[in-house]
Structure formats: C-alpha cells, structure tokens
Coordinates of C-alpha atoms and ligand atoms in Angstrom, one line a residue:
M1249 CA -26.6 -25.3 -42.6
A1250 CA -28.5 -24.3 -39.7
I1251 CA -27.9 -20.5 -38.7
T1252 CA -27.3 -20.3 -34.9
T1253 CA -29.3 -17.9 -32.8
D1254 CA -26.6 -15.6 -32.4
E1255 CA -25.9 -15.2 -36.1
T1256 CA -29.7 -14.5 -36.7
K1257 CA -29.5 -12.0 -34.0
A1258 CA -26.5 -10.2 -35.5
N1259 CA -28.1 -10.3 -38.8
D1260 CA -31.4 -8.9 -37.5
D1261 CA -29.4 -6.2 -35.6
D1262 CA -27.5 -5.3 -38.7
Q1263 CA -30.9 -4.6 -40.5
V1264 CA -31.9 -2.4 -37.8
Y1265 CA -28.7 -0.4 -38.0
Q1266 CA -29.1 0.2 -41.6
K1267 CA -32.0 2.0 -41.0
G1268 CA -30.1 4.8 -39.0
V1269 CA -29.3 6.1 -35.5
K1270 CA -32.4 8.4 -35.4
N1271 CA -34.4 5.2 -35.4
L1272 CA -32.5 3.6 -32.8
C1273 CA -33.0 6.7 -30.6
E1274 CA -36.7 6.5 -31.3
N1275 CA -36.7 2.9 -30.1
G1276 CA -35.2 4.2 -26.8
V1277 CA -31.5 3.0 -27.0
T1278 CA -29.7 4.0 -23.8
K1279 CA -26.2 2.6 -24.6
V1280 CA -24.1 2.7 -27.7
P1281 CA -24.5 -0.7 -29.4
K1282 CA -21.2 -2.2 -30.1
K1283 CA -21.5 -1.5 -33.8
Y1284 CA -20.8 2.0 -33.0
I1285 CA -18.1 1.8 -30.6
L1286 CA -14.8 2.8 -32.1
P1287 CA -11.4 1.1 -31.2
E1288 CA -9.7 3.4 -28.4
F1289 CA -7.2 5.0 -30.9
D1290 CA -10.0 6.1 -33.3
R1291 CA -12.0 7.9 -30.6
A1292 CA -11.7 11.5 -29.9
D1293 CA -8.8 11.6 -27.5
E1294 CA -8.9 14.8 -25.1
V1295 CA -5.1 15.2 -25.2
L1296 CA -5.3 15.9 -29.0
Q1297 CA -7.8 18.4 -28.8
V1298 CA -7.0 22.2 -28.8
D1299 CA -9.2 24.8 -27.3
L1300 CA -9.6 28.2 -29.0
T1301 CA -8.3 30.2 -26.0
M1302 CA -4.8 29.0 -27.0
P1303 CA -2.7 32.1 -28.1
N1304 CA -2.1 32.5 -31.8
L1305 CA -5.1 30.2 -32.9
K1306 CA -7.6 32.3 -34.5
L1307 CA -9.7 30.5 -37.1
P1308 CA -10.0 32.8 -40.3
V1309 CA -13.3 34.6 -41.1
I1310 CA -13.6 36.2 -44.3
D1311 CA -15.9 39.1 -44.6
F1312 CA -17.5 38.4 -48.2
S1313 CA -19.1 42.1 -48.4
E1314 CA -15.6 43.4 -48.1
L1315 CA -14.4 41.1 -50.8
Q1316 CA -16.6 42.8 -53.4
G1317 CA -15.4 46.3 -52.2
P1318 CA -12.1 48.6 -52.2
N1319 CA -10.4 46.1 -49.6
R1320 CA -10.6 43.2 -52.0
S1321 CA -6.7 42.8 -52.1
E1322 CA -6.5 42.8 -48.5
V1323 CA -9.3 40.0 -48.0
L1324 CA -7.7 38.1 -50.8
K1325 CA -4.4 38.0 -48.7
S1326 CA -6.6 36.6 -45.8
L1327 CA -8.0 33.9 -48.3
T1328 CA -4.8 32.8 -49.4
S1329 CA -3.2 32.4 -46.0
A1330 CA -6.6 30.7 -44.9
C1331 CA -6.5 28.3 -47.6
E1332 CA -2.8 27.6 -47.2
K1333 CA -2.6 27.5 -43.4
Y1334 CA -5.9 25.7 -42.4
G1335 CA -7.9 24.6 -45.6
F1336 CA -10.8 26.1 -44.0
F1337 CA -12.4 29.5 -43.2
Q1338 CA -15.7 30.9 -42.2
V1339 CA -17.7 33.4 -44.5
V1340 CA -20.0 36.2 -42.8
N1341 CA -21.9 38.9 -44.7
H1342 CA -22.3 36.7 -47.7
G1343 CA -25.6 38.0 -48.8
I1344 CA -27.7 34.9 -48.7
P1345 CA -31.0 35.9 -47.0
N1346 CA -31.3 34.9 -43.3
N1347 CA -34.9 33.2 -44.0
V1348 CA -33.4 31.1 -46.7
I1349 CA -30.9 29.8 -44.2
S1350 CA -33.1 29.2 -41.4
S1351 CA -35.7 27.4 -43.5
M1352 CA -33.1 25.0 -44.8
I1353 CA -32.2 24.1 -41.2
D1354 CA -35.8 23.9 -40.4
V1355 CA -37.1 21.7 -43.2
S1356 CA -34.0 19.5 -42.8
A1357 CA -34.9 18.8 -39.3
R1358 CA -38.6 18.1 -40.4
F1359 CA -37.4 15.5 -42.8
F1360 CA -35.7 13.5 -40.1
E1361 CA -38.9 13.7 -37.9
L1362 CA -40.8 11.8 -40.4
P1363 CA -41.9 8.1 -39.7
I1364 CA -38.9 5.8 -40.7
E1365 CA -41.0 4.1 -43.2
V1366 CA -41.3 7.5 -45.2
R1367 CA -37.5 8.5 -44.7
S1368 CA -36.3 4.8 -45.6
K1369 CA -38.0 4.9 -49.0
Y1370 CA -35.0 6.9 -50.1
M1371 CA -32.5 4.3 -49.0
S1372 CA -30.2 3.1 -52.1
S1373 CA -27.0 1.3 -52.2
D1374 CA -26.4 3.0 -55.5
L1375 CA -23.8 5.9 -55.0
T1376 CA -25.1 7.8 -58.0
A1377 CA -28.7 8.0 -57.2
P1378 CA -30.1 11.4 -57.4
V1379 CA -31.5 11.0 -53.8
R1380 CA -30.0 8.8 -51.2
Y1381 CA -31.2 8.3 -47.4
G1382 CA -28.4 6.5 -45.3
T1383 CA -26.5 6.4 -42.2
S1384 CA -22.9 6.0 -41.0
F1385 CA -20.3 7.2 -43.4
N1386 CA -20.3 4.7 -45.9
Q1387 CA -22.6 2.1 -44.7
N1388 CA -21.8 -0.7 -47.2
K1389 CA -18.1 -0.5 -46.1
D1390 CA -17.7 0.6 -42.6
R1391 CA -16.9 -1.9 -40.0
V1392 CA -17.8 0.3 -37.0
F1393 CA -20.8 2.7 -37.9
C1394 CA -20.8 6.5 -36.9
W1395 CA -23.5 8.3 -35.2
R1396 CA -25.1 10.0 -38.1
D1397 CA -27.9 9.9 -40.6
F1398 CA -28.0 11.9 -44.0
L1399 CA -29.9 12.5 -46.9
K1400 CA -27.9 13.4 -50.0
L1401 CA -29.5 15.2 -52.7
V1402 CA -27.9 15.6 -56.2
C1403 CA -28.5 19.2 -57.3
H1404 CA -27.5 19.2 -60.9
P1405 CA -28.8 18.9 -63.7
S1406 CA -32.1 20.1 -61.8
Q1407 CA -34.5 19.2 -64.6
D1408 CA -33.4 15.4 -64.1
V1409 CA -32.9 15.2 -60.3
L1410 CA -35.5 17.4 -58.7
V1411 CA -38.5 14.9 -59.3
H1412 CA -36.5 12.4 -57.4
W1413 CA -36.2 14.5 -54.2
P1414 CA -38.4 13.8 -51.5
S1415 CA -42.1 15.1 -51.6
Y1416 CA -42.3 15.1 -47.8
P1417 CA -42.2 17.7 -46.0
T1418 CA -44.3 19.0 -48.8
D1419 CA -42.2 22.4 -48.9
M1420 CA -38.9 20.5 -49.0
R1421 CA -38.2 20.8 -52.7
R1422 CA -39.1 24.5 -52.7
L1423 CA -36.8 25.4 -49.9
A1424 CA -34.0 23.0 -50.8
V1425 CA -34.0 24.4 -54.4
T1426 CA -34.0 28.1 -53.2
Y1427 CA -31.1 27.2 -50.9
A1428 CA -29.2 25.2 -53.4
K1429 CA -29.3 28.0 -56.0
E1430 CA -28.2 30.7 -53.4
I1431 CA -25.4 28.7 -52.2
K1432 CA -24.2 27.8 -55.7
N1433 CA -23.8 31.3 -56.6
L1434 CA -21.7 32.0 -53.4
F1435 CA -19.6 28.9 -54.5
V1436 CA -18.8 30.4 -58.0
M1437 CA -18.0 34.0 -56.4
L1438 CA -15.7 32.4 -53.9
M1439 CA -14.1 30.3 -56.6
E1440 CA -13.5 33.4 -58.5
A1441 CA -11.7 35.0 -55.6
I1442 CA -9.6 31.9 -55.0
L1443 CA -8.5 31.8 -58.7
E1444 CA -7.4 35.2 -58.1
S1445 CA -5.6 34.3 -55.0
L1446 CA -3.9 31.8 -56.8
G1447 CA -2.6 34.4 -59.1
L1448 CA -4.5 33.2 -62.2
W1449 CA -6.2 36.8 -62.8
G1450 CA -6.5 39.8 -61.0
A1451 CA -6.8 43.6 -60.7
T1452 CA -3.8 43.9 -63.3
M1453 CA -4.5 40.9 -65.2
N1454 CA -7.6 40.0 -67.2
M1455 CA -9.2 36.7 -67.2
T1456 CA -7.5 34.4 -69.3
E1457 CA -9.4 31.7 -71.2
E1458 CA -8.4 29.1 -68.6
V1459 CA -10.1 31.2 -66.0
E1460 CA -13.2 31.8 -68.0
K1461 CA -13.6 28.3 -68.9
L1462 CA -13.3 27.2 -65.4
I1463 CA -15.9 29.8 -64.1
K1464 CA -18.4 28.6 -66.7
Q1465 CA -17.5 24.8 -65.7
F1466 CA -18.3 25.9 -62.0
Q1467 CA -21.5 27.4 -63.1
D1468 CA -22.4 24.5 -64.7
G1469 CA -20.8 22.2 -62.4
S1470 CA -21.6 19.3 -60.3
Q1471 CA -23.4 20.0 -56.9
Q1472 CA -24.4 17.5 -54.2
M1473 CA -26.1 18.7 -50.8
V1474 CA -25.7 16.2 -47.8
V1475 CA -28.2 17.0 -45.0
N1476 CA -26.7 15.5 -41.8
C1477 CA -28.7 14.6 -38.8
Y1478 CA -26.6 13.8 -35.6
P1479 CA -29.0 12.5 -32.8
P1480 CA -28.0 13.0 -29.3
C1481 CA -25.9 10.1 -28.1
P1482 CA -25.9 8.5 -24.6
E1483 CA -22.2 7.8 -24.6
P1484 CA -20.7 10.3 -27.0
H1485 CA -16.9 9.6 -26.1
L1486 CA -17.3 5.9 -27.5
T1487 CA -18.1 7.0 -31.0
L1488 CA -18.0 9.8 -33.7
G1489 CA -20.6 11.5 -35.8
M1490 CA -18.1 11.4 -38.9
P1491 CA -14.6 10.0 -39.0
P1492 CA -11.6 12.1 -40.0
H1493 CA -12.1 12.7 -43.6
S1494 CA -11.5 15.3 -46.4
D1495 CA -14.3 16.2 -49.0
Y1496 CA -13.6 15.4 -52.8
G1497 CA -14.7 18.5 -54.6
F1498 CA -13.2 22.1 -54.9
L1499 CA -15.1 23.6 -51.9
T1500 CA -17.6 22.4 -49.4
L1501 CA -19.9 24.9 -48.0
L1502 CA -21.3 23.9 -44.8
L1503 CA -24.3 25.2 -42.9
Q1504 CA -24.7 24.3 -39.3
D1505 CA -27.1 24.8 -36.5
D1506 CA -26.2 26.4 -33.3
V1507 CA -24.8 23.0 -31.9
E1508 CA -21.1 22.5 -31.8
G1509 CA -19.4 19.2 -33.3
L1510 CA -17.4 19.9 -36.1
Q1511 CA -13.6 19.9 -35.7
I1512 CA -10.8 20.4 -38.2
Q1513 CA -7.2 19.1 -38.0
Y1514 CA -4.6 21.7 -37.6
K1515 CA -0.9 20.7 -36.7
E1516 CA -2.0 17.1 -35.7
K1517 CA -4.5 18.6 -33.3
W1518 CA -8.2 19.0 -33.3
V1519 CA -9.7 22.3 -33.2
A1520 CA -13.4 22.8 -32.7
V1521 CA -15.2 25.2 -35.3
Q1522 CA -17.6 27.4 -33.1
P1523 CA -21.1 27.8 -34.8
L1524 CA -21.1 31.5 -35.9
A1525 CA -24.8 32.6 -36.5
S1526 CA -25.4 33.3 -40.1
S1527 CA -22.1 32.1 -41.6
F1528 CA -21.0 29.2 -43.7
V1529 CA -18.0 27.1 -43.0
V1530 CA -15.9 26.7 -46.2
N1531 CA -13.3 23.9 -46.6
V1532 CA -11.0 23.1 -49.4
G1533 CA -11.7 19.8 -51.0
D1534 CA -9.4 17.3 -52.7
H1535 CA -10.1 18.6 -56.1
L1536 CA -8.9 22.2 -55.1
E1537 CA -5.8 20.7 -53.7
I1538 CA -5.1 18.8 -56.8
F1539 CA -5.9 22.0 -59.1
S1540 CA -3.7 24.2 -57.0
N1541 CA -1.0 21.6 -57.1
G1542 CA -0.8 21.4 -53.5
K1543 CA -0.6 25.1 -52.6
Y1544 CA -4.0 24.9 -51.0
R1545 CA -4.7 22.0 -48.7
S1546 CA -7.8 20.0 -48.4
V1547 CA -8.3 19.8 -44.6
L1548 CA -9.2 16.7 -42.5
H1549 CA -12.3 17.4 -40.4
R1550 CA -14.5 15.1 -38.3
V1551 CA -17.7 15.3 -36.2
L1552 CA -18.4 14.8 -32.4
V1553 CA -21.6 14.0 -31.3
N1554 CA -23.4 15.4 -28.2
P1555 CA -25.0 13.9 -25.2
A1556 CA -28.1 16.1 -25.0
K1557 CA -28.8 17.7 -28.3
S1558 CA -29.5 16.8 -31.7
R1559 CA -27.4 18.5 -34.5
I1560 CA -28.3 19.3 -38.0
S1561 CA -25.9 20.4 -40.8
V1562 CA -26.3 20.7 -44.7
A1563 CA -23.1 20.4 -46.5
S1564 CA -22.8 21.5 -50.2
L1565 CA -20.3 20.0 -52.3
H1566 CA -19.1 21.7 -55.5
S1567 CA -17.0 20.8 -58.5
L1568 CA -16.4 20.8 -62.2
P1569 CA -19.1 18.9 -64.3
F1570 CA -19.4 15.2 -63.6
N1571 CA -17.5 14.2 -66.6
S1572 CA -14.6 16.6 -66.3
M1573 CA -11.1 15.7 -65.5
V1574 CA -9.7 17.5 -62.4
S1575 CA -5.9 18.5 -63.1
P1576 CA -3.1 20.7 -61.7
S1577 CA -3.7 24.1 -63.5
P1578 CA -0.9 24.4 -66.1
S1579 CA -0.4 28.0 -65.1
L1580 CA 0.8 26.7 -61.7
I1581 CA 3.1 24.1 -62.9
N1582 CA 6.8 24.9 -63.8
K1583 CA 10.4 23.5 -63.2
A1584 CA 10.6 24.7 -59.9
N1585 CA 7.0 23.5 -59.0
P1586 CA 6.4 20.2 -61.0
R1587 CA 3.2 18.4 -61.3
R1588 CA 2.3 16.6 -58.1
Y1589 CA -1.0 14.9 -58.9
K1590 CA -2.5 12.7 -61.5
D1591 CA -5.6 13.7 -63.2
T1592 CA -8.8 12.7 -61.3
D1593 CA -12.1 12.3 -62.4
F1594 CA -15.7 11.2 -60.4
A1595 CA -15.5 7.9 -62.0
C1596 CA -12.2 7.1 -60.3
F1597 CA -13.5 8.7 -57.1
L1598 CA -16.5 6.3 -57.1
E1599 CA -14.7 3.4 -57.9
Y1600 CA -12.3 4.0 -55.0
I1601 CA -14.9 4.5 -52.4
S1602 CA -16.9 1.4 -53.4
S1603 CA -14.0 -0.8 -53.1
F1604 CA -12.3 0.5 -50.1
E1605 CA -13.4 1.6 -46.3
P1606 CA -12.9 5.2 -46.8
K1607 CA -10.2 6.5 -44.4
R1608 CA -8.7 9.9 -43.9
K1609 CA -7.4 11.2 -47.2
N1610 CA -6.5 8.0 -48.8
F1611 CA -8.3 8.9 -51.9
L1612 CA -6.2 12.0 -52.5
E1613 CA -2.9 10.1 -51.4
S1614 CA -3.7 7.7 -54.4
R1615 CA -3.7 10.5 -56.7
K1616 CA -0.1 11.7 -55.5
L1617 CA 2.7 11.5 -58.0
L1618 CA 5.6 10.2 -56.0
Ligands
LIG418 C1 -19.6 16.5 -44.5 C2 -19.1 17.0 -43.4 C3 -19.6 18.2 -41.2 C4 -20.7 18.7 -40.2 O1 -20.8 16.4 -44.7 O2 -18.9 16.2 -45.3 O3 -18.0 16.9 -43.0 O4 -20.4 19.4 -39.4 N1 -20.1 17.6 -42.3 O5 -21.7 17.8 -40.4
LIG419 NI1 -16.8 16.6 -44.9

C-alpha cells in the first residue's frame, strides 16, 4: 500500500517531536505545532488561577533549622497542616550548601545545551532504564505533547547506575552525585519529621520497630532525579510544560531556578508557587497518601511555560526500595479509620503507566478501596 505524502510528512514530524522541544526551538519554531496544542478545556484557564494576594492564602514555608531545635513541636504542627491542607510546602534553611544547588542547576542547563546528537544517545523507551532522555510527559502514550524535555537519572543502587549516567558535560556525574546524596539526606530527615507528625513516634514515645525499619528503608530506598527543561514557548497559552499530575513516591523535593511556572491545585483552583531562593518545594506523593491512609494528600500540580525564558528544574523522587510494598501504616488504621487503599508496588505502577495515558491522579484512584 502506497503511503500518501501527508502520512509521510506526519511520520517525519513525529520523529522530530520525539527528539524534544529544545530541538524544535533550535530549529527556529515560531508557532506551537499542532502536536502540542491542548484542547481548550485542558489549557490553563485564567479564571481558575488564583493569585497570591488573595486573603488567607499563604503557602507554607518550613524552616528546617527550627525543626532541629527547641521549636520542633511547633514546626511539626505546621508540617502536619501543610501536608493535610496543601500536600505541599517549601523548605528553607535546609543546610544544603548553595554551591551544591547552583552547580546542579548550572550543569543541568549545560546538559540541555549539548548537541541533540549527544542528548539523544540517552533516549530509551525502557521505563526502567538507569538514564533516560525524553520529552513530553509520557511520549509513548501522550496524544498531545507537552512543552518539556527531561533527563531521568535513577540514583540507586549507585554502584550499578552511575556508570550509565551521561559522560557529558564532563562534570555532570560528579555534581549530580553530590546533589543526589545531599537531597537524599534531607529527604530522610523530612520523613523522620513526617512520621513524627503522624504520631508514629515523638518526644514522649520512642521509635517503634515499624518506624526504625521504615527509616532504614528510606535510607536505602529508591531515588530518581528528573532534570526538566522548559524552553521558551512562542504561544504559551496553547500548551503546558507538564499536565496536572501527582508524583508516585513518598515525597518529591523540587529544585527550581528563578523562573516561575509550577502551580499546585488548591480547592479546585491553581496557585503559582513563587520561586524562593535557596529553597526546595516539597510535595506529598501517592505513596505517602497511601501510607498515611489518606491523612496526607498527594497534590496535583502542573507547569506553565514562559514566552521569553527557559526554565530548569530538578525533581528528586523518593520512596521505599524498588521491590517493597507500600501499604497504609497498621498504626494508622483502626475501626474508626479503616484501610482506604490497596497495597501498591512499583511493578504495578509501571504496568499502569505503560498501558494508559497518565492523567491526573488516576493511578492513585485505582489503588483506592471503595
Ligand atoms: C515533576 C514536576 C515540576 C516542575 O518533575 O514531577 O512536577 O516545576 N516538576 O518542573
Ligand atoms: Ni511532579
């Protein structure tokens, strides 16, 4: 059967889109191609966006150094309320040196400046590959593409994965490993505080075996870093950098540069998260929602693109070891508060995302007990 010229062109275009948005921009794109144009109801409708000057809307900021001092119990209260109300908070005074943070942003930007031939060497359709360069949200499934390229780095176990990480820029491995270790430590300390905020241990209650085991599992748990690049977009209102989604792990710690773009959903509206120098954005993921039996909520978030500026972010997703089962904590279930989620592991998550177009919190919905 002869292929018509139109079909051939569509196939050629698809091949180009698979290489990413940065590549399109480098080739001088001046309009958003059809492939990236969202149906109107999926676009960022301004009516549904809230600005931060609205009374009573103050996004929570946690001072990590205060958490380590005499005010711990006060900070734990703010942490509880942030995780219940927003599923999200920002951390300042976390102790990670500024040069580690700025170097990570800088080397990430330099990775995306490399020629497409070098970047695309890491393209892979294997969702479990230790390193994966790609574009959109799930490029094998998305009907409409998003305006985002990414580099995913599996960080654990380091002795197996590091050799696969990009060898260019030549300082990337060194800087990304340093960053990954620092952010992992911060994650573990935040989880200790979150387990305390859930009442699983505390000032008057020693750590139980359950808590000690969990903390060990977090220390040795899965970690994946996603370096995101959102090039400037000629018609930003037509598309998104990332569609509304929740993250699958316990917590995501996000480092962003100084360009705005991230929004979280709060009471059916979208709230912009202002970049705060030297801070991390932390959000509750699906696994923590399951573990807390729904007390803490994994938050829907999305990314808008910018007409003039390129934006870089580095998301670090953390959870239990890859083969572990995530279940509601037995200590948080009782007659009055029965189990609300099925057990979940990574295998069932991967199976889910390879068979469906990922949308919003569908995966988590599929784990809910009716
Ligand atoms: C993610 C994510 C937000 C951002 O990588 O899962 O939500 O601002 N990133 O890039
Ligand atoms: Ni996310």
